[in-house]
mmCIF file of C-alpha atoms and ligand atoms in Angstrom:
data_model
loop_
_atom_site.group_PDB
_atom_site.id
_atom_site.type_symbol
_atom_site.label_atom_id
_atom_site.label_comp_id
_atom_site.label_asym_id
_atom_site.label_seq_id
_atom_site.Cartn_x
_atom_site.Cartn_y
_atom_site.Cartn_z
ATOM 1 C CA UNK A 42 87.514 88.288 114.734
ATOM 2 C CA UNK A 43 87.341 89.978 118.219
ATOM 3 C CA UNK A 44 90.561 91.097 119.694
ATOM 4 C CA UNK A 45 90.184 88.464 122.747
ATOM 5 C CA UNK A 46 89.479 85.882 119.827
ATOM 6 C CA UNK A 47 93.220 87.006 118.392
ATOM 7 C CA UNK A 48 94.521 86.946 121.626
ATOM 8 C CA UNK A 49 93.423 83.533 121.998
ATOM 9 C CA UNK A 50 94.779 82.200 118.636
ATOM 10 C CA UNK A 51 98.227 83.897 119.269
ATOM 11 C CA UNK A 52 98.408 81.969 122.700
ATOM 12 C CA UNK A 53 98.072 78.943 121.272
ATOM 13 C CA UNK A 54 100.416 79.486 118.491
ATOM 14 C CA UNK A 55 102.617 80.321 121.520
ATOM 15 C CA UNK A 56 101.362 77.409 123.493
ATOM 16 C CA UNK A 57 100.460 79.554 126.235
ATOM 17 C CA UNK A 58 98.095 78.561 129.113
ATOM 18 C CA UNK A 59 97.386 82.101 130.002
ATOM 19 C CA UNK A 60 98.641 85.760 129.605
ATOM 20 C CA UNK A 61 99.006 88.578 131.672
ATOM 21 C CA UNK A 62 98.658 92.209 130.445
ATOM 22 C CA UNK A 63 99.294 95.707 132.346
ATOM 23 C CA UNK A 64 100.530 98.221 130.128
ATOM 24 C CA UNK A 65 97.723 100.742 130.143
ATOM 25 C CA UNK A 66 97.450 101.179 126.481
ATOM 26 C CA UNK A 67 97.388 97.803 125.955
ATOM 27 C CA UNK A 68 94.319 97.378 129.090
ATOM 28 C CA UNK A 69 92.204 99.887 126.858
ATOM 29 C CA UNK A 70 92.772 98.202 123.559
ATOM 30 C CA UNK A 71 91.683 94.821 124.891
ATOM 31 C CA UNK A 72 88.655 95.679 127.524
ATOM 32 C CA UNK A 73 88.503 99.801 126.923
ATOM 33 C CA UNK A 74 89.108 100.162 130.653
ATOM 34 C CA UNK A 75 90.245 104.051 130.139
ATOM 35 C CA UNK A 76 92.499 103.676 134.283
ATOM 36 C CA UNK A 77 95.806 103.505 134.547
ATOM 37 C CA UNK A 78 96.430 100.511 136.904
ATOM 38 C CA UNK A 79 94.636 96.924 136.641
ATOM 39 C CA UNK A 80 95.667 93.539 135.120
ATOM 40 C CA UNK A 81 93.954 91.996 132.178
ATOM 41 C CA UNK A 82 94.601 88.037 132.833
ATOM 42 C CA UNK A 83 93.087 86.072 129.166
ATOM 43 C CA UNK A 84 92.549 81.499 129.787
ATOM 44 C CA UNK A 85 91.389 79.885 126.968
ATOM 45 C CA UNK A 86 88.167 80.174 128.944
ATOM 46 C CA UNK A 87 88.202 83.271 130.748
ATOM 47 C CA UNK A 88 88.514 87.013 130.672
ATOM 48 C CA UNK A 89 89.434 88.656 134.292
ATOM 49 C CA UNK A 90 89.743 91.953 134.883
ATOM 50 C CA UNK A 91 92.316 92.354 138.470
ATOM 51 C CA UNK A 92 92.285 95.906 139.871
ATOM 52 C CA UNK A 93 92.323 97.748 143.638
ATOM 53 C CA UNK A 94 89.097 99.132 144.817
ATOM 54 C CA UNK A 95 89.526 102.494 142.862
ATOM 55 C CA UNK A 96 88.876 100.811 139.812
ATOM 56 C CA UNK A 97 86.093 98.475 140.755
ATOM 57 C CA UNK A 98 83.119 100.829 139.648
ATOM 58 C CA UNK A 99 85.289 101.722 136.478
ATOM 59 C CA UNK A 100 85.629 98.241 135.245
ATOM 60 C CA UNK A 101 82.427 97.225 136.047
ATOM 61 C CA UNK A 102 81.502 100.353 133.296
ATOM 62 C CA UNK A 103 83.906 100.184 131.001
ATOM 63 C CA UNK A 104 84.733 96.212 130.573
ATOM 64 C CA UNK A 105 81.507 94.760 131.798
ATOM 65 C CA UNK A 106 82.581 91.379 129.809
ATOM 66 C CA UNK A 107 85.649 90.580 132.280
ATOM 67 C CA UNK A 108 85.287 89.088 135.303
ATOM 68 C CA UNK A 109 86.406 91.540 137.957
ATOM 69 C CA UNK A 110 89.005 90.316 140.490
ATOM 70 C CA UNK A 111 89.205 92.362 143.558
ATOM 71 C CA UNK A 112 93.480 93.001 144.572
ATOM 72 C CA UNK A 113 93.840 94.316 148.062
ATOM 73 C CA UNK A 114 96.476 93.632 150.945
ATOM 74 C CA UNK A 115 95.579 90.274 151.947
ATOM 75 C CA UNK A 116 95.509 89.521 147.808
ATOM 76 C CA UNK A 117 98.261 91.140 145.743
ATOM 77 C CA UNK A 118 98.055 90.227 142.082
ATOM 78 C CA UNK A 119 100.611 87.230 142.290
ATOM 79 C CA UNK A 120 98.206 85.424 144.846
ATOM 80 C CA UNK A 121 95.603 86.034 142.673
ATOM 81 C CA UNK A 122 97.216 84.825 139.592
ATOM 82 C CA UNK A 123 98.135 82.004 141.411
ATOM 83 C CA UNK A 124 94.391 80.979 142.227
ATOM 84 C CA UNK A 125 93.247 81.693 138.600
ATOM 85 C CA UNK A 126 95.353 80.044 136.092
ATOM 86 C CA UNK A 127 98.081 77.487 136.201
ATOM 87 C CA UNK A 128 100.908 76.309 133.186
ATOM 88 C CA UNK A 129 103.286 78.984 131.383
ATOM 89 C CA UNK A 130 101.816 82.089 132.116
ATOM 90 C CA UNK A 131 102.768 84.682 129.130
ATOM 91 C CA UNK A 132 104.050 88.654 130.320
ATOM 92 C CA UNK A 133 104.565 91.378 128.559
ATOM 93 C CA UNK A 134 108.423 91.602 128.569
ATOM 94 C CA UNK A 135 109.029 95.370 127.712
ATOM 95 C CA UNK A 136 106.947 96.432 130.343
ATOM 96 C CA UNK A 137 107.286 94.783 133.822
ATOM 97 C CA UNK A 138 109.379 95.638 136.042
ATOM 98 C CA UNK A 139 112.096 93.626 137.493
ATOM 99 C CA UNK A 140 110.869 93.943 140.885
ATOM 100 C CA UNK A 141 107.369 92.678 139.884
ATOM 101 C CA UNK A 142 108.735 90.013 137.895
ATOM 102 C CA UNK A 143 111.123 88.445 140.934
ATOM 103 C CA UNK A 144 108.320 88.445 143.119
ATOM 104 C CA UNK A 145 105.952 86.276 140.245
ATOM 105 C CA UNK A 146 108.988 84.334 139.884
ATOM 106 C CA UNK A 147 109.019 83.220 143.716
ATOM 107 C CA UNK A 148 105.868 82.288 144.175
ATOM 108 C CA UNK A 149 104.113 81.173 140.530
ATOM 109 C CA UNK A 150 103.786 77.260 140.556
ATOM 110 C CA UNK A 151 104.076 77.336 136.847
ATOM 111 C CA UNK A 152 106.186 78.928 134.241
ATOM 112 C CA UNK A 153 106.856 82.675 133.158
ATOM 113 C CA UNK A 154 107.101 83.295 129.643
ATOM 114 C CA UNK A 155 108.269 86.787 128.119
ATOM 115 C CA UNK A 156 106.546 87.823 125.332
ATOM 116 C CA UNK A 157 107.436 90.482 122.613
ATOM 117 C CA UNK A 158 104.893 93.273 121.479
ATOM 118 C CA UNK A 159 101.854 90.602 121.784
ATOM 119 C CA UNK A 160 99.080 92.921 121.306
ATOM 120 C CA UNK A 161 101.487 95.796 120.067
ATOM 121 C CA UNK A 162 101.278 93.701 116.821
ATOM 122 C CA UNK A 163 97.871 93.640 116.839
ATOM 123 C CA UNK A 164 97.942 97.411 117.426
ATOM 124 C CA UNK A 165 99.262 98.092 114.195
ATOM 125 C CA UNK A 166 96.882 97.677 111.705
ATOM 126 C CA UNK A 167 93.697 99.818 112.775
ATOM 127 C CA UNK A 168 89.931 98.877 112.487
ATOM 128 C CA UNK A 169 87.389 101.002 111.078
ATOM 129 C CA UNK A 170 86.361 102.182 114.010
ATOM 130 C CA UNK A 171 89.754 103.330 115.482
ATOM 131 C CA UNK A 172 90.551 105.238 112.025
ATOM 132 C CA UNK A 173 87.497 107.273 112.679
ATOM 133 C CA UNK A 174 88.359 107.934 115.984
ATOM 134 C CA UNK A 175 92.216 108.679 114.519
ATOM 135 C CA UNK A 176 90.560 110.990 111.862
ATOM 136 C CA UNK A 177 88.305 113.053 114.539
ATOM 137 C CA UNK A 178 91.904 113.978 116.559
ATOM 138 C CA UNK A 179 93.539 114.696 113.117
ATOM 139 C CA UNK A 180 90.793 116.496 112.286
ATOM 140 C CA UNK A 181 90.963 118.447 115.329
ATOM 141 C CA UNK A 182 94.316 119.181 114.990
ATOM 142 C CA UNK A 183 93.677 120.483 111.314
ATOM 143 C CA UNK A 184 91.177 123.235 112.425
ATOM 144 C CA UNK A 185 93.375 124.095 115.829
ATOM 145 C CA UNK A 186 96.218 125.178 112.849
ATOM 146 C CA UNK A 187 94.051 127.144 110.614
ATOM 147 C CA UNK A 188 93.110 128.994 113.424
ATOM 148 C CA UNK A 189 96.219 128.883 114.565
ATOM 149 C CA UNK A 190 97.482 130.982 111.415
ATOM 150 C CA UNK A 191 94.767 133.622 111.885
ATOM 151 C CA UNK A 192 96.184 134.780 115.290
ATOM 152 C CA UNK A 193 99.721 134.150 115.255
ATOM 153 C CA UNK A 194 102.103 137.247 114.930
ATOM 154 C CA UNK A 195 106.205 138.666 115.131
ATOM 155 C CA UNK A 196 106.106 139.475 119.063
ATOM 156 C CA UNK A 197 104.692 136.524 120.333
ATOM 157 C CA UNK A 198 106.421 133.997 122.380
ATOM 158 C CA UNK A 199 106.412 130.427 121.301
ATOM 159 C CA UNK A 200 104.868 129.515 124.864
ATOM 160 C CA UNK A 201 102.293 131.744 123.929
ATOM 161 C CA UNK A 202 101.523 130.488 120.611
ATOM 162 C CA UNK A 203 101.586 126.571 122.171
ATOM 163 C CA UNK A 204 99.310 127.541 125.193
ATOM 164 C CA UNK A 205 96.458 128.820 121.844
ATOM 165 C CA UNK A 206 97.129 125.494 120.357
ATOM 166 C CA UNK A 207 96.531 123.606 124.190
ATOM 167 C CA UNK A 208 93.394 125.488 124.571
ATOM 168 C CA UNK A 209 92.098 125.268 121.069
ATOM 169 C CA UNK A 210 92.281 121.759 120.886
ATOM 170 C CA UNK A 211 91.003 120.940 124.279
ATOM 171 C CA UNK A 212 88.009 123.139 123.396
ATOM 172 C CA UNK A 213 87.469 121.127 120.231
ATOM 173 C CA UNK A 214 86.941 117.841 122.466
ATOM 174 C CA UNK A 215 90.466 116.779 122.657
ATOM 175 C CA UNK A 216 91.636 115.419 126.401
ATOM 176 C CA UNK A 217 95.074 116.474 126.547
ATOM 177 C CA UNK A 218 98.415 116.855 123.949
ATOM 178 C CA UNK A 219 99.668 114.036 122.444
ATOM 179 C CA UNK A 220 103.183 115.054 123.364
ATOM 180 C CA UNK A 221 104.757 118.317 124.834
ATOM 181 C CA UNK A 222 103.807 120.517 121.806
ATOM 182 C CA UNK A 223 106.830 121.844 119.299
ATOM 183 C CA UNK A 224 107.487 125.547 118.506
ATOM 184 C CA UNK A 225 110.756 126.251 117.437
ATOM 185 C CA UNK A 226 111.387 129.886 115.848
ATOM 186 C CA UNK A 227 114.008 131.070 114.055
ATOM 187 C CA UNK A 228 117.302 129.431 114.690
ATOM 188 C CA UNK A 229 115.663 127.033 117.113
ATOM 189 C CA UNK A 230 113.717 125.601 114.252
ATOM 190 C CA UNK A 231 117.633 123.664 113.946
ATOM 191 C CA UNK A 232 116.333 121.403 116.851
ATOM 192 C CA UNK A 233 114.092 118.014 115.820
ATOM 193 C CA UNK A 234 112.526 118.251 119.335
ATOM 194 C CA UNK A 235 112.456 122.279 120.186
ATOM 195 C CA UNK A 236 109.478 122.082 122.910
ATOM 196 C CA UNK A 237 108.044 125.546 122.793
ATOM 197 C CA UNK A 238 110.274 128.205 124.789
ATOM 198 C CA UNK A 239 109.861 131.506 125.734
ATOM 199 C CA UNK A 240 111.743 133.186 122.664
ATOM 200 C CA UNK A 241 110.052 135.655 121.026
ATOM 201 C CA UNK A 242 109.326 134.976 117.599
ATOM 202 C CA UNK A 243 110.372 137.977 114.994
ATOM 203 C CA UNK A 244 109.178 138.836 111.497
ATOM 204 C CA UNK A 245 111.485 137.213 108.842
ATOM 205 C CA UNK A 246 111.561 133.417 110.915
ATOM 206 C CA UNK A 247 109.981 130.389 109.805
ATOM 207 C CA UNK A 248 108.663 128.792 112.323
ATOM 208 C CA UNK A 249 107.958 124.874 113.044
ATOM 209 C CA UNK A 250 105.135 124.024 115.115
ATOM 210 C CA UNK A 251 104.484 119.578 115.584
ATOM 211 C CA UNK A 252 101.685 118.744 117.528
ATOM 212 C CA UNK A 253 98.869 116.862 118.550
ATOM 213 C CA UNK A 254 96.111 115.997 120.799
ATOM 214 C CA UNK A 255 94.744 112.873 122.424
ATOM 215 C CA UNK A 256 90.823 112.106 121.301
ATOM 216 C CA UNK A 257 89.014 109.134 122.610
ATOM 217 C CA UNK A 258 92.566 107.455 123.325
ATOM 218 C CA UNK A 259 94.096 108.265 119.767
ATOM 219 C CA UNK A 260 96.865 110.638 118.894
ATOM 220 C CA UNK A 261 97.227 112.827 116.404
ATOM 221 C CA UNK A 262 100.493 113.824 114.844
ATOM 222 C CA UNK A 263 101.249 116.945 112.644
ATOM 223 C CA UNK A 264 103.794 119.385 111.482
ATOM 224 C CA UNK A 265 104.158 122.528 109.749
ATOM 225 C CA UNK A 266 106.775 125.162 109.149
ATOM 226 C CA UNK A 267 105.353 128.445 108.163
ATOM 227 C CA UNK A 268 106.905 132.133 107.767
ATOM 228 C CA UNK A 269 105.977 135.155 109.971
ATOM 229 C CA UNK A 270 106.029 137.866 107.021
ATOM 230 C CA UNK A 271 108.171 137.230 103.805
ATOM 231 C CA UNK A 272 110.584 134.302 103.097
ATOM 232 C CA UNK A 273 113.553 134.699 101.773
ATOM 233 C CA UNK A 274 115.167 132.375 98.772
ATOM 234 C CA UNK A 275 117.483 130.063 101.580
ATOM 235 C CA UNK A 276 114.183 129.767 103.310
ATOM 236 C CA UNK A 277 112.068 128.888 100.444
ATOM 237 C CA UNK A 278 114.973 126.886 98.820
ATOM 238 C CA UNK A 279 114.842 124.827 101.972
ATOM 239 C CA UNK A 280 110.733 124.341 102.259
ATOM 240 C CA UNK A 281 110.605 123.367 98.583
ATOM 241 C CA UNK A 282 113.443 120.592 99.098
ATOM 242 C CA UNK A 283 111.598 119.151 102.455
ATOM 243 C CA UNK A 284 108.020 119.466 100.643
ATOM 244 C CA UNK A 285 109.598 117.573 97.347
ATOM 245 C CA UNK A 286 110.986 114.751 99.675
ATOM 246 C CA UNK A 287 107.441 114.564 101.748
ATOM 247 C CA UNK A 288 106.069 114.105 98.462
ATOM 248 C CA UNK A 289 107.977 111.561 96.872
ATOM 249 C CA UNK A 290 107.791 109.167 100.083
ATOM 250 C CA UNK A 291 104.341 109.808 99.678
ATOM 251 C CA UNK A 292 103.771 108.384 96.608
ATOM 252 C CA UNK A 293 105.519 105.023 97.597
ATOM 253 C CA UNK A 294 103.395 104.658 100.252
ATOM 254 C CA UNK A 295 101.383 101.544 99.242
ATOM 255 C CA UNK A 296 100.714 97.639 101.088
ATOM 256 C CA UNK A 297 103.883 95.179 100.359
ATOM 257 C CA UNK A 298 106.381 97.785 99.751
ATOM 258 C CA UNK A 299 109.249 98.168 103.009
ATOM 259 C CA UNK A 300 108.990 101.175 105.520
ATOM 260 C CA UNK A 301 113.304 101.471 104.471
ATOM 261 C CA UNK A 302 112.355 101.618 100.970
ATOM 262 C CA UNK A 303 109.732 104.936 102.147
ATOM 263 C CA UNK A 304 112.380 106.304 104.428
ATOM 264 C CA UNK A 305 115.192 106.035 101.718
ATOM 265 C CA UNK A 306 112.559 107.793 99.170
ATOM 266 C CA UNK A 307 112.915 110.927 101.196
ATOM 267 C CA UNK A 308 116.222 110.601 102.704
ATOM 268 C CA UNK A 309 117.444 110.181 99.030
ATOM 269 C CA UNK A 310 116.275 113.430 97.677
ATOM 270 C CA UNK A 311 117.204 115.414 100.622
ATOM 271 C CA UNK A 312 120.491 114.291 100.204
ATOM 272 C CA UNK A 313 120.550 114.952 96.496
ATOM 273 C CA UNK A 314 120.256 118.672 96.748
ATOM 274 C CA UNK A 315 123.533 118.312 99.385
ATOM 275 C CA UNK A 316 121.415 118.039 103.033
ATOM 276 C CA UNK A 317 122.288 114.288 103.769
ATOM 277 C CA UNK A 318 123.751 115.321 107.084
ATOM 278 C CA UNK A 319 121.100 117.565 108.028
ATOM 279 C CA UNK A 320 118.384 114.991 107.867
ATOM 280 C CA UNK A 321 118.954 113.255 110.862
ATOM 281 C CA UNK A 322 116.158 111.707 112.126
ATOM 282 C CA UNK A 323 113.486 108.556 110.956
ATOM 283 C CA UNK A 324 111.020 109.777 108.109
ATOM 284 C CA UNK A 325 108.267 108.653 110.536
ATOM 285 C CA UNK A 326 106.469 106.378 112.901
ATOM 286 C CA UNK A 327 103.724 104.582 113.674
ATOM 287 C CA UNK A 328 100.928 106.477 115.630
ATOM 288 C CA UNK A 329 98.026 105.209 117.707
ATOM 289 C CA UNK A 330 96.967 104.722 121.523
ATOM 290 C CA UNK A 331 100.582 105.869 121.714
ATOM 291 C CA UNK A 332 102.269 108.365 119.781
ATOM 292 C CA UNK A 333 104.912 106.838 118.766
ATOM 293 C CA UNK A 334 104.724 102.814 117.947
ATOM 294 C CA UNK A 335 105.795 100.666 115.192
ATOM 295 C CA UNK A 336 106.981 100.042 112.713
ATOM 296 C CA UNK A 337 109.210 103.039 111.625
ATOM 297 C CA UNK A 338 109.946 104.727 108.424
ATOM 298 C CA UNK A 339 113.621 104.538 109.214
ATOM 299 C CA UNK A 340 116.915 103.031 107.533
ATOM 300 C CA UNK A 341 116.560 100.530 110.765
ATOM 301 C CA UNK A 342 113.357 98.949 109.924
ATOM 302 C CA UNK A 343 112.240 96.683 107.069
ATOM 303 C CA UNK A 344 108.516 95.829 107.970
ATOM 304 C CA UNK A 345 106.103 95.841 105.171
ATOM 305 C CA UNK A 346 103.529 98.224 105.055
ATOM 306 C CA UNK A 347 100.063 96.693 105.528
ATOM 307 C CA UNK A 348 96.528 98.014 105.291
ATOM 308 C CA UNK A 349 95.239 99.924 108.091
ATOM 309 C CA UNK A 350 98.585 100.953 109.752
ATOM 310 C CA UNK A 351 98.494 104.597 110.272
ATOM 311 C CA UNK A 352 102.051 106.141 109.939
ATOM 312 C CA UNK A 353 103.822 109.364 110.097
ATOM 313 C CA UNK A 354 105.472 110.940 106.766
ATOM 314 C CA UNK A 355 107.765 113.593 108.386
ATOM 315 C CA UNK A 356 111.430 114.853 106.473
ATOM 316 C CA UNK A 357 112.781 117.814 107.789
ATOM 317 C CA UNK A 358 116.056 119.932 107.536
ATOM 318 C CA UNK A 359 117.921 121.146 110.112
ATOM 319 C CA UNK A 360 120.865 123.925 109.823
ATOM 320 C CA UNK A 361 122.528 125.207 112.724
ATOM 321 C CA UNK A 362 122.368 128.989 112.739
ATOM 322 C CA UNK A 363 119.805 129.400 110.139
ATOM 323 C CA UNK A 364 116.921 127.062 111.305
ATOM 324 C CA UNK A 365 114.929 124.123 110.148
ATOM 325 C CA UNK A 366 111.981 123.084 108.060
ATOM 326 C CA UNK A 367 109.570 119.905 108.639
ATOM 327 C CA UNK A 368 106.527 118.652 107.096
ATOM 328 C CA UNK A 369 104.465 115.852 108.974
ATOM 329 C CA UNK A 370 101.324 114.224 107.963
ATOM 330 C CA UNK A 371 99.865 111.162 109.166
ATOM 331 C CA UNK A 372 98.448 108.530 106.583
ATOM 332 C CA UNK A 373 96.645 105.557 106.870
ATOM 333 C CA UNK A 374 97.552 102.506 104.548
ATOM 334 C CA UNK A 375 94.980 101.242 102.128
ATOM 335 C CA UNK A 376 94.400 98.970 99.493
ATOM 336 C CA UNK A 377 95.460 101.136 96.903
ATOM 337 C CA UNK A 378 98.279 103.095 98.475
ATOM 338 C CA UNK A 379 97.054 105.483 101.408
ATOM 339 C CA UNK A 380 94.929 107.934 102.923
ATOM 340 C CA UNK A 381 95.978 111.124 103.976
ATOM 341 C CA UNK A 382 94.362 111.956 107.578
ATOM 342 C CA UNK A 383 95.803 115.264 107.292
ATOM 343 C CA UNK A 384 94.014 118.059 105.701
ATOM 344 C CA UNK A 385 96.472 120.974 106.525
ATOM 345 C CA UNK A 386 98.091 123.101 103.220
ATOM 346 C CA UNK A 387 101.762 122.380 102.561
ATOM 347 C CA UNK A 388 102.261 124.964 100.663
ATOM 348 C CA UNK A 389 104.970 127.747 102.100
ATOM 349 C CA UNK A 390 102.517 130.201 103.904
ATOM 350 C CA UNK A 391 103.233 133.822 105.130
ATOM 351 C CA UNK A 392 101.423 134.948 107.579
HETATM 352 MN MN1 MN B 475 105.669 112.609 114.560
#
């Protein structure tokens, strides 16, 4: 079934005469218009693609299938929508803004219906096509950190080392980072979220670098802690416990079974060895046109894993003072249990 097919059969589940879609990720998903400002507007009959003359050649390349309705001045999207469609109009609640929505609300004839993640529930489980595409920016990833290893040394800054990892990627055919990219050295390895800084990174530090790039609209997602010269036994205490818990979680991964059960896989041996309280953080997300969607491995969220969600394995520890440890891969869900997109070794390495 075509995604404008399942859009279809969820509005009339809904009993919606029409739906209205603007968040960019969502745009691509459902025409692969690549811009960052249109409207997609789906009737039971039609398919219109509403944008501002900036757009208008884009469209017509990218989502030759819609109709394209030209917004200008003299026809702001609400007239528009008002000429096109009539009866409860369905919106995408998380994402319009207040000052858009008043405005619909004045002058729409019918009536405005929020809905919840529509098409971010469609997101979830991945086609064929959109795991290859997923694999290419993992893959890319995965050859940016072997290299990566080859030229990193003590002396260094962090900046430096994600500026290699920036360049790298782009020159593999990536279009830009997934997120700000993660290098945290040293003590700063005790922050989750330590965006690369201008430390200097010194022999004897393990160091955490999470990144990813953007490929064809898909993110990649990856982490790994490595030391610059030898570890010692705290350190490799540590990277054993995180890679044990990575493990484990792994091995649940399978169709039917609960993203808490996953995260409570990991969580559970962490805290075992005593680091409960330095494990602070969701075992992992869901990854996609965004970097972070749902569901969540997380003690928050009981989904059930289905096939073709791609999702995030990712324990860490965290210890102010000393530093911190994470191990991230991203794995799709399959029949079976689940394939591992990420080709990096896990194993402690010293460079
Ligand atoms: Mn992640």
């Amino acid at each position: 079934m075509d995604r404008i097919t399942r859009v279809r059969k969820k509005m009339q589940q809904a009993s919606l005469d029409a739906v209205l879609f603007y968040k960019p990720e969502n745009l691509f998903y459902l025409s692969g218009f690549t811009g960052t400002t249109g409207y997609v507007l789906i009737t039971p009959s039609d398919k219109y693609f509403l944008t501002d003359f900036r757009y208008f050649s884009q469209v017509k390349e990218q989502a030759p299938e819609f109709e394209l309705v030209p917004l200008d001045y003299a026809h702001p999207v609400r007239s528009r929508i008002e000429e096109l469609t009539r009866g409860i109009l369905g919106f995408e609640e998380e994402h319009m803004i207040v000052e858009m929505y008043d405005e619909l609300k004045e002058t729409y004839e019918g009536e405005l219906q929020p809905m919840r993640r529509f098409i971010e529930e469609l997101r979830m489980m991945k086609d064929e096509q959109e795991l290859i595409t997923m694999q290419k920016a993992q893959d890319i990833a995965d050859e940016t950190y072997m290299e990566i290893l080859e030229i990193v040394s003590a002396g260094m800054t962090e900046e430096d080392l994600a500026q290699e990892i920036y360049l790298r990627m782009r020159r593999k055919g990536a279009s830009r980072n997934s997120f700000e990219t993660i290098v945290a050295s040293g003590v700063r390895g005790a922050l989750p979220h330590g965006v690369a800084s201008g430390k200097v990174m010194q022999r004897g530090e393990l160091v955490t670098i999470d990144f990813g790039c953007v490929y064809e609209g898909y993110c990649s997602d990856m982490t790994r802690t490595f030391a610059l010269g030898r570890a010692d036994d705290h350190q490799r205490e540590i990277y054993n416990i995180v890679l044990e818990a990575q493990l484990a979680a792994m091995e649940v991964i399978k169709p039917g079974v609960s993203t808490q059960v996953v995260d409570k896989t990991a969580r559970d041996i962490i805290a075992g060895y005593g680091y409960a309280e330095n494990f602070g953080h969701g075992l992992g997300h869901a990854v996609g046109l965004e970097i972070h969607e749902n569901p969540r491995f997380s003690p928050l969220c009981d989904v059930p894993l289905k096939v073709g969600m791609v999702m995030t394995n990712e324990p860490g520890i965290y210890i102010d003072d000393f530093g911190g440890v994470r191990i991230e891969d991203t794995v799709v869900v399959t029949e079976d249990g689940y394939r591992n997109l990420t080709h990096s070794p896990k194993e402690l390495i010293e460079v």
